[in-house]
Every structure is written in structure tokens, then in C-alpha cells.
Tab-separated table of C-alpha atoms in Angstrom:
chain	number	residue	atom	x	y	z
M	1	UNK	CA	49.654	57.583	-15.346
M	2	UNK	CA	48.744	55.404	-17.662
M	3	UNK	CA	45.266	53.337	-16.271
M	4	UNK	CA	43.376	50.462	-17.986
M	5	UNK	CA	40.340	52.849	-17.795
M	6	UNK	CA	42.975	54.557	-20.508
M	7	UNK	CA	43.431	51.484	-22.574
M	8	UNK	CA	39.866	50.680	-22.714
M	9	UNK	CA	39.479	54.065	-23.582
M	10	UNK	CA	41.968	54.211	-26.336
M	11	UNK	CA	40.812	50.469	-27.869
M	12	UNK	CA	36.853	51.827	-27.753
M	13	UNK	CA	37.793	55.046	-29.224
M	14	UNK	CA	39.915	53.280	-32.503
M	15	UNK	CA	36.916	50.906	-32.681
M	16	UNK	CA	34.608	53.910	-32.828
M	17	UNK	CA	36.255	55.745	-35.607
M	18	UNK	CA	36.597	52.580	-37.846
M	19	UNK	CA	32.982	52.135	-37.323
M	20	UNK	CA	32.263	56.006	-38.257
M	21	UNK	CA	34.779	55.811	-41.155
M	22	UNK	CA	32.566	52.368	-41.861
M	23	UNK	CA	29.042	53.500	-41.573
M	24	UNK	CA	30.002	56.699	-43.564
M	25	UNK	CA	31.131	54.902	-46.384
M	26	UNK	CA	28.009	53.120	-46.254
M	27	UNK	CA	25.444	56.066	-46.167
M	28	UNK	CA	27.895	57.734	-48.843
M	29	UNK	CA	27.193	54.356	-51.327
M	30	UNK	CA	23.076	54.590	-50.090
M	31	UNK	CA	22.882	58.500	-51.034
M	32	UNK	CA	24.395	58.192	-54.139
M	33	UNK	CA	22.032	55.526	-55.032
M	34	UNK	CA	19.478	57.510	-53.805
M	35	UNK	CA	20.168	60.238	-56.057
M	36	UNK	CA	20.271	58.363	-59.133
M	37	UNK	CA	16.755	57.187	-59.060
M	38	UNK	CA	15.477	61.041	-57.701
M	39	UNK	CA	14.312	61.234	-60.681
M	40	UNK	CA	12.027	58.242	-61.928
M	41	UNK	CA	10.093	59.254	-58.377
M	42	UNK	CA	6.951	60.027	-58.617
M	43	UNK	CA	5.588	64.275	-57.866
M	44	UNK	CA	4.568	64.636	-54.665
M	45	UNK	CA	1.319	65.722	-55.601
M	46	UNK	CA	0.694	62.429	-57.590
M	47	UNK	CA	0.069	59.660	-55.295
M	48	UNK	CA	-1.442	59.251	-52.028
M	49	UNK	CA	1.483	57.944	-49.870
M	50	UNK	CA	4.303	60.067	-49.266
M	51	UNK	CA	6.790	58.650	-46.794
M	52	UNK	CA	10.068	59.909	-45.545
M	53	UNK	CA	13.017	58.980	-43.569
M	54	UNK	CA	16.339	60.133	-41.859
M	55	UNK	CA	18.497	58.281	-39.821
M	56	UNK	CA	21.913	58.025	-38.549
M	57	UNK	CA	25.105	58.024	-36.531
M	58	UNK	CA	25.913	60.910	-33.954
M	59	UNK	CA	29.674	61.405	-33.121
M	60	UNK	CA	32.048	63.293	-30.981
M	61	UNK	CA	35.239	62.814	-29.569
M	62	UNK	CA	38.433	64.722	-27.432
M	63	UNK	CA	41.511	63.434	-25.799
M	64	UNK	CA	44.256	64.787	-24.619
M	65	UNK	CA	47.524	63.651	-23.696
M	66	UNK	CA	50.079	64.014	-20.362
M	67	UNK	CA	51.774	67.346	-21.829
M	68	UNK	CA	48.185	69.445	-23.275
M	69	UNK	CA	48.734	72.577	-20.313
M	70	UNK	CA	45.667	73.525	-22.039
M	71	UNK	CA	43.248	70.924	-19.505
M	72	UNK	CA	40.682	69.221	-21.102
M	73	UNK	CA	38.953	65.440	-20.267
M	74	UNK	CA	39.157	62.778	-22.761
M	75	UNK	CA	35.510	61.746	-23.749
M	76	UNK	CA	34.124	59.693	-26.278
M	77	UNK	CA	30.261	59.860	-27.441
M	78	UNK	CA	28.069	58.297	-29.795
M	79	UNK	CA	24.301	58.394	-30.966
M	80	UNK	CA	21.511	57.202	-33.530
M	81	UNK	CA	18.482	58.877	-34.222
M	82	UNK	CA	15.623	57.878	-36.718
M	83	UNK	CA	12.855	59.998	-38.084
M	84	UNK	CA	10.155	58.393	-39.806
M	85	UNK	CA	7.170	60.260	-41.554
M	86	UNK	CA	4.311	58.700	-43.525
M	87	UNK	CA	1.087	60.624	-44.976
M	88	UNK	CA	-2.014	59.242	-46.589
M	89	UNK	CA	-4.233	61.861	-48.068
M	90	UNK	CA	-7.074	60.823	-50.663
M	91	UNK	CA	-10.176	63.125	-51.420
M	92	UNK	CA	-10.831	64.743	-48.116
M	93	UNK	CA	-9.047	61.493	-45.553
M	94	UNK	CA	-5.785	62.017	-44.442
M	95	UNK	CA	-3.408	59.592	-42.345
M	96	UNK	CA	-0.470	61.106	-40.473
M	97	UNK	CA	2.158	58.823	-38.630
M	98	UNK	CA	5.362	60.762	-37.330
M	99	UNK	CA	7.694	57.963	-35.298
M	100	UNK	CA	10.972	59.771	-33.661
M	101	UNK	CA	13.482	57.223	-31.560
M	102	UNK	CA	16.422	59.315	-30.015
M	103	UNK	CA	19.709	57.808	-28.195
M	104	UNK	CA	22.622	58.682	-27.126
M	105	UNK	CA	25.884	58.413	-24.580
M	106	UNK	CA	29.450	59.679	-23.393
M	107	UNK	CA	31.922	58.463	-21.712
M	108	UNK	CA	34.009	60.647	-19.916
M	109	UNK	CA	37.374	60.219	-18.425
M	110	UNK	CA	37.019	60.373	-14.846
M	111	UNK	CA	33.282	60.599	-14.265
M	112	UNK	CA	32.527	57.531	-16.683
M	113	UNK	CA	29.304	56.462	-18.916
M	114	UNK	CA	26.160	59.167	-19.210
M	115	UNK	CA	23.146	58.894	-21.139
M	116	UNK	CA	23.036	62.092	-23.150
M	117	UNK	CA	19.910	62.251	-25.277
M	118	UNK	CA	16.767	59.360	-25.041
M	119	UNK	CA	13.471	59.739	-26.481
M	120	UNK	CA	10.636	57.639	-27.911
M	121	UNK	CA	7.676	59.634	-29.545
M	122	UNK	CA	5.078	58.232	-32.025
M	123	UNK	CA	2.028	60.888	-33.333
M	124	UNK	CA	-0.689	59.231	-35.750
M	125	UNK	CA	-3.511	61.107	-36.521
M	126	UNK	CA	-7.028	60.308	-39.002
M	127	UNK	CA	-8.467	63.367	-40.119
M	128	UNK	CA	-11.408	64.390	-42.714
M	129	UNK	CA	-11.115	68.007	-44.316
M	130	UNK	CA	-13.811	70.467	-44.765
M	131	UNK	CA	-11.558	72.595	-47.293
M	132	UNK	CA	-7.885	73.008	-48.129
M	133	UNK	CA	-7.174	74.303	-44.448
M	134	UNK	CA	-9.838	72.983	-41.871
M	135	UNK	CA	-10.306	69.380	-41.216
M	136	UNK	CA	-11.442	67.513	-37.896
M	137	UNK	CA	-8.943	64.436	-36.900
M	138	UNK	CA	-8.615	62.038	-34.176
M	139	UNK	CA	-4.694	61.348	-32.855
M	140	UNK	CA	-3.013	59.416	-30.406
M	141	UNK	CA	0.574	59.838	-29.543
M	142	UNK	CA	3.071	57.840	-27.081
M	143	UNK	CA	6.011	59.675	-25.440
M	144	UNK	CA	8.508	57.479	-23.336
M	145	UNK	CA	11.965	56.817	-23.446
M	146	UNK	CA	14.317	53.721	-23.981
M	147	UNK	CA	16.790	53.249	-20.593
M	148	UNK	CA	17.294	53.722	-17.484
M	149	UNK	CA	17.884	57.462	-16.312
M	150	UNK	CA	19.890	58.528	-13.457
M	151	UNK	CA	20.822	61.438	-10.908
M	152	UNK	CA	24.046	62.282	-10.169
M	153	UNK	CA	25.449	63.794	-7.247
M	154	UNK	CA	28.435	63.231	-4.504
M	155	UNK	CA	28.115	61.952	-1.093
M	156	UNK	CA	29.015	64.302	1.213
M	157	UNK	CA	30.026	62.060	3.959
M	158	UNK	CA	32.405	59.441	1.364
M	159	UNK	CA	32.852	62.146	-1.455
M	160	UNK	CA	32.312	59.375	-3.550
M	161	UNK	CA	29.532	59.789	-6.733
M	162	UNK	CA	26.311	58.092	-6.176
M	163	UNK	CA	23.907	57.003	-8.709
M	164	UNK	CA	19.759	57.268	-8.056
M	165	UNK	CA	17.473	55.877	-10.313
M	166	UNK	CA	14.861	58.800	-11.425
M	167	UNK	CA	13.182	57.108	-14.206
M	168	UNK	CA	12.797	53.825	-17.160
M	169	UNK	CA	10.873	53.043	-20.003
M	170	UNK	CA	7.430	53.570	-19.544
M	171	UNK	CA	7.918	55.769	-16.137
M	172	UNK	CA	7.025	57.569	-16.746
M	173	UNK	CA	5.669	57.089	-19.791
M	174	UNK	CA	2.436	59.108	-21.365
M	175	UNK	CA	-0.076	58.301	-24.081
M	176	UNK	CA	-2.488	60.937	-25.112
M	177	UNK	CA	-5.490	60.958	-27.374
M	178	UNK	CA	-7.008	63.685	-29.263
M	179	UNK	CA	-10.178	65.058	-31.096
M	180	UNK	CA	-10.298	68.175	-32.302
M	181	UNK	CA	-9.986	70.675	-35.291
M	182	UNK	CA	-6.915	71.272	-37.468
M	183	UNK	CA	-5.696	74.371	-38.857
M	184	UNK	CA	-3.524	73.248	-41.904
M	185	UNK	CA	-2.775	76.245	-44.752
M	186	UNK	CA	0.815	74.749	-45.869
M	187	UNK	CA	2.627	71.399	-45.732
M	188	UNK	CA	4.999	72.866	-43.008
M	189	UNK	CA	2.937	74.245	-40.384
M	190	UNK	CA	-0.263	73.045	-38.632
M	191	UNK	CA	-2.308	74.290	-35.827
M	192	UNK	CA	-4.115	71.316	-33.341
M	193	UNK	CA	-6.850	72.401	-31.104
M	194	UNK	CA	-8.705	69.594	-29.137
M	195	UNK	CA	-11.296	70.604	-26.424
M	196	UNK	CA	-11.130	67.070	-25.439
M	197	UNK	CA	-7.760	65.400	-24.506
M	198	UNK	CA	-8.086	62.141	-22.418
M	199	UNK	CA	-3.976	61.370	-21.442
M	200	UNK	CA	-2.842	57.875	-19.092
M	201	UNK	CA	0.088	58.615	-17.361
M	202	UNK	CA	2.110	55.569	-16.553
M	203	UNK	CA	4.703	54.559	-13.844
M	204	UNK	CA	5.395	51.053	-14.468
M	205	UNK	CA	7.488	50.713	-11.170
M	206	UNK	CA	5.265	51.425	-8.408
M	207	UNK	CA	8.444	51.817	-6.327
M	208	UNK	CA	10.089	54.755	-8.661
M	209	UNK	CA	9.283	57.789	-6.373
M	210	UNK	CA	11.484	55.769	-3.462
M	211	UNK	CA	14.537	57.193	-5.415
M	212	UNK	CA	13.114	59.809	-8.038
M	213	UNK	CA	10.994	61.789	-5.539
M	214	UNK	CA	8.807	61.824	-7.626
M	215	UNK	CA	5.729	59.706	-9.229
M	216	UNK	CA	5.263	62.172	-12.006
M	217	UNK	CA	1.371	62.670	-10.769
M	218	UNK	CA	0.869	59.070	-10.443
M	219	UNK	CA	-1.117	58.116	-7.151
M	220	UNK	CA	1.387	56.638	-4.988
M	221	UNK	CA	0.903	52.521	-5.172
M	222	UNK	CA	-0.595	52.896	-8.598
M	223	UNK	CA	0.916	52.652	-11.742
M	224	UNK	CA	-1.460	54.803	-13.968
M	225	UNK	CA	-3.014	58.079	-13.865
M	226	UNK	CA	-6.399	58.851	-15.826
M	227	UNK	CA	-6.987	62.455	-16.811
M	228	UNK	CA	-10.568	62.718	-18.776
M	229	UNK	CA	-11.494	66.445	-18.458
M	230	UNK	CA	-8.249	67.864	-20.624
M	231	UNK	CA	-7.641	70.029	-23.657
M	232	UNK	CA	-4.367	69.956	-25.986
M	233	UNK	CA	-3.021	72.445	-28.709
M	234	UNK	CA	-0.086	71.487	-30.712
M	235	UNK	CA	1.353	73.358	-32.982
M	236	UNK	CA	4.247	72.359	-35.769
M	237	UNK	CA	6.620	74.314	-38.435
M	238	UNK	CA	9.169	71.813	-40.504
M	239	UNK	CA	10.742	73.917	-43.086
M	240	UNK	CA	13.615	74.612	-44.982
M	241	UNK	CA	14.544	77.644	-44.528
M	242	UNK	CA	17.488	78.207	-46.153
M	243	UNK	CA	19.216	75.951	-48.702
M	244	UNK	CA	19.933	72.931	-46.831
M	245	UNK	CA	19.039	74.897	-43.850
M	246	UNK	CA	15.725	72.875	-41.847
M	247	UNK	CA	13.792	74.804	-38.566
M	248	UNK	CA	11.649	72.297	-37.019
M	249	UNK	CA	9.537	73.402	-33.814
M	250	UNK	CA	6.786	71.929	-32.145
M	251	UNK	CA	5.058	73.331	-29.072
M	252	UNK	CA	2.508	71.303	-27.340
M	253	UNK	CA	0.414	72.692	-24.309
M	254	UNK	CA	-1.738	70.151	-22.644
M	255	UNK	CA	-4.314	71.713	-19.725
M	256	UNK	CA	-5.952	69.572	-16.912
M	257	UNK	CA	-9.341	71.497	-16.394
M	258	UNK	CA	-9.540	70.192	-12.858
M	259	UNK	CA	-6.295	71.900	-11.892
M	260	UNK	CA	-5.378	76.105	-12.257
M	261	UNK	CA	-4.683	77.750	-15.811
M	262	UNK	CA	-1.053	78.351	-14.395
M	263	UNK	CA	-0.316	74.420	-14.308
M	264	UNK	CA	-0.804	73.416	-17.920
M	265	UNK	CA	2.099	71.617	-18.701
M	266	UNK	CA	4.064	72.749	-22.141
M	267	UNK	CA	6.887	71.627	-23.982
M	268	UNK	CA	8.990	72.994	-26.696
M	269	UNK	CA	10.877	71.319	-29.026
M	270	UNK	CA	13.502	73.145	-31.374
M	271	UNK	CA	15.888	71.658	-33.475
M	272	UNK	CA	18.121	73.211	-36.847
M	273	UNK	CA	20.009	70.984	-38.688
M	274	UNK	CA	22.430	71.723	-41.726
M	275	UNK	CA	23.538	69.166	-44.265
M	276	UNK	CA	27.408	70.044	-45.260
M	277	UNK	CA	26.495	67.912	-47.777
M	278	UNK	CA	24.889	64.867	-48.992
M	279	UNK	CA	26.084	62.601	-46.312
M	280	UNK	CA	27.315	64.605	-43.165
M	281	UNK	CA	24.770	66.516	-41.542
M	282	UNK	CA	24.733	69.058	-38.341
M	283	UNK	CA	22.288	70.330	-35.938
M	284	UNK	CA	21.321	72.396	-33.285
M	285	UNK	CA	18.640	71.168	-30.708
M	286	UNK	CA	16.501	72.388	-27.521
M	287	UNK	CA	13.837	71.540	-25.267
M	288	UNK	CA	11.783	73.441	-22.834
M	289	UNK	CA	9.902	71.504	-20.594
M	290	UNK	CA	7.278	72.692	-18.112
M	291	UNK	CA	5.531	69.834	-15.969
M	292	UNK	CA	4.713	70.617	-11.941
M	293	UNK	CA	4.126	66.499	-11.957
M	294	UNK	CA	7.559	66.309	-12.839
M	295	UNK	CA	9.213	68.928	-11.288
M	296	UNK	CA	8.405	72.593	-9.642
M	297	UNK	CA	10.664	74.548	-12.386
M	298	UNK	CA	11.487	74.750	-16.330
M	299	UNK	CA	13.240	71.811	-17.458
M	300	UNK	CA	15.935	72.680	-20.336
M	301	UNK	CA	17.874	70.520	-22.626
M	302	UNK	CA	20.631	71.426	-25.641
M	303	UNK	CA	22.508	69.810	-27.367
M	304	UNK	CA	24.712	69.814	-30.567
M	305	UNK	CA	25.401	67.275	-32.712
M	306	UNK	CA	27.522	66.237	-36.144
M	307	UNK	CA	26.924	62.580	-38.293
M	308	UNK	CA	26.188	60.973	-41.299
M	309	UNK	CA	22.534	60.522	-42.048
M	310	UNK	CA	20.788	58.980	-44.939
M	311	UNK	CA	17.812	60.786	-45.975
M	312	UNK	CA	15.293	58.650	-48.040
M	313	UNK	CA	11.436	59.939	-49.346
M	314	UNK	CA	9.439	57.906	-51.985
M	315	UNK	CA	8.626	60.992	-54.059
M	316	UNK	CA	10.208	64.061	-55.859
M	317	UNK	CA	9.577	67.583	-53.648
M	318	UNK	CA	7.124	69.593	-55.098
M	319	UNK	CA	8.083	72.254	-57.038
M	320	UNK	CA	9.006	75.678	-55.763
């Protein structure tokens, strides 16, 4: 049967690809500009700034019609990303800033909208070097997330889906600072080590555990948690690995000293991405989460995803 869920469907889904078909031809016009001047760039080892970019579109699509014996659920889904890296290195002071904003949806015939991917994470860091591969540094770093996130699950009584709110922008929401030494032999891999780790952990709704169950650590009635006696280690690789092959990890373990060994929390971030060429890009993502403030259990996360990107850096790459 034909349903106006069906023709909203259909409409959003022609309005979708003209915008992809748009937006490509777009970030097709931008990278061909942005090869042209590659060249009058300056070396990467030549000045003191070196900033780089990639954002995008995410897309993915299936439908099906009456007569497909094959099953399958029409769904439509759509997402942006933007990476943002600046570094400031003169004598022996360095500047790091790493900004990553994440969103994404689907909607799904049948079971409707879902937010599929939402993250806000900022990382700057001031840091003086005693050689080519020690240096002390100073960071701070935010980790939240843009909307509203929800639980799904069916009433057993109705058999009708229910909604519950589990968390929001800023709740939780974490900011961390960090002072420490840095173990840094290459431009794609780095070692942080900070003995001292203060982190505020922030629940802006002080009502949030009524549905979530949770108040991610957060005193109940308050909206921020103070942890002073903490150490951190981070740990990055960003490479190319193959020809327009990338690996990016980053593993970050952060230890309350006032609680057991066995509770540090510790996240890992993986992601692979592929350019099919200078425009259309793929990757492969995943993230382990560990957190008994959040949740007694390992949190996991995957997700593939194909889209134009435009890729922008204010320098030429060194050479290999």
C-alpha cells in the first residue's frame, strides 16, 4: 500500500540525490582548484603554520518496491563531518588544535528517524621541546555531542515503540586538562603521559538520570563532577598507509587514583578511509568505549560510510 510516509519518503529521497549530485559537483570544482595552486604552496617544513582540513557529505540509500521477494526496508541516510587541524611550531614552542564535529541520521521505513553518528571533540595543546622527540605541553580537550540521544525499545503491555531520553549536549559532556610529557619521534604518532589530569564532568540536566539511569558519575542534584587526583595517556597514529590508504587511531586511558586500577575508563577510536579519487572518499570506523560511569560493559560503535569530501592544507607534504 501506498502510505504518505511513502511519498514523503520518495519526495525526501529525490531531494537528497539532487543535493548529493549538487554538493558533488561543487567539491569536484573546489578540488580541482585546489590542485592547481598545489604547487605555489609553500614546503611543509618552511613556515610555522600548517593547517589542514576535510569535510563533507555522508550518503546512503535503499528502497525497494511491492514485487523485491528479496525483503529489504527502504531507508534513507545522510551525514557531515569536519576535521580541522592546525600546528604552530617555532624554535622549541609548538601549538596543536585538532577540532572533529561528527553528525549523522536515517530514516527507516517503518521504524522512522535515528541519529546514527554525533560527536563534538576539540584537543589544543602548548608544548616546549627538549629535543626532536621529548617536549612537556599543557592540553585541554572538550568531548560532547550535538542532539538529543535516545533509547529505543517496545512496550510490552501496548507493543508500541517508546522513546527515553538518555542524553544532550553537554550531558554528559567532559572537559579534561593535561600536563605532562610528550613522546613525539614522527609527525604521525605521539605518545601523551600526564601524571596530573584534572577532568569536570558535566550533566547539564539535573533531571537526566530520571530516564537515562544514569548520571554518568555526576552526584545526583548536581550538574558537575570534579576529579583532581587523575592521570591520562593518549596515544595517536594518522598515517597513510597505503596510497590513498589513511589508519588513524587514538587510544586514550584516563585513571581516577581514588577509585581501583580496573576502573580506568578507555576509549578507542579507529577509523580507515580510502579516497576512490579526488572527490569521493570511503571509510571504515570503530569505537571502543569503556566507562563504569556510563555503563557496567564495553560500549562498541561501527560504522561505514561513502561521500564527497574536500580536502584542503596550506602547504605542500613533505617529501618522501
Amino acid at each position: 500500500m501506498f502510505t504518505f510516509f511513502n511519498l514523503n519518503l520518495q519526495i525526501m529521497r529525490i531531494k537528497t540525490l539532487f543535493t548529493f549530485i549538487l554538493l558533488s559537483s561543487i567539491f569536484i570544482n573546489y578540488k580541482s582548484l585546489a590542485q592547481e595552486s598545489d604547487s605555489l604552496k609553500p614546503h611543509y617544513d618552511s613556515i610555522n603554520w600548517r593547517v589542514k582540513m576535510n569535510t563533507g557529505f555522508l550518503f546512503n540509500q535503499a528502497s525497494f518496491n511491492s514485487r523485491w521477494t528479496g525483503g529489504g526496508v527502504n531507508s534513507l541516510g545522510l551525514g557531515t563531518f569536519f576535521y580541522y587541524k592546525a600546528n604552530y611550531k617555532k624554535d622549541r614552542r609548538t601549538w596543536d588544535t585538532n577540532i572533529e564535529l561528527q553528525y549523522g541520521f536515517t530514516d527507516t521505513e517503518g521504524i522512522g528517524f535515528r541519529k546514527a553518528n554525533d560527536r563534538l571533540f576539540i584537543d589544543t595543546k602548548y608544548g616546549y621541546s627538549f629535543n626532536d622527540k621529548w617536549s612537556v605541553y599543557g592540553a585541554l580537550n572538550i568531548l560532547t555531542q550535538f542532539a538529543k540521544g535516545f533509547e529505543f525499545s517496545e512496550d510490552p503491555n501496548t507493543g508500541e515503540e517508546t522513546a527515553v531520553l538518555i542524553s544532550k549536549f553537554m550531558a554528559p559532556g567532559y572537559i579534561t586538562t593535561s600536563f605532562g610529557i610528550e613522546y613525539d619521534p614522527t609527525d604521525y604518532f605521539f605518545v601523551r603521559l600526564s601524571p596530573f589530569a584534572p577532568r569536570w564532568t558535566i550533566v547539564t540536566d539535573d533531571e537526566l538520570y530520571l530516564t537515562a539511569g544514569t548520571n554518568y558519575g555526576v552526584p545526583i542534584g548536581e550538574t558537575v563532577r570534579t576529579e583532581w587526583v587523575s592521570a591520562q595517556l593518549m596515544a595517536e597514529f594518522n598515517k597513510e598507509v597505503f596510497e590513498n590508504v589513511n589508519l588513524q587511531w587514538r587510544y586514550t586511558a584516563y585513571w581516577n587514583m581514588e577509585q581501583p586500577l580496573n576502573e580506568t575508563d578507555q576509549r578507542l577510536d579507529i577509523t580507515i578511509a580510502a579516497n576512490v579519487n579526488d572527490w569521493l572518499s570511503t571509510s571504515l570506523g570503530a569505537n571502543l568505549l569503556y566507562d563504569k560511569d556510563q555503563i557496567d560493559g564495553l560500549q562498541i560503535a561501527q560504522a561505514f560510510n561513502l561521500g564527497v569530501s574536500y580536502k584542503f592544507q596550506n602547504y605542500r607534504k613533505k617529501d618522501k
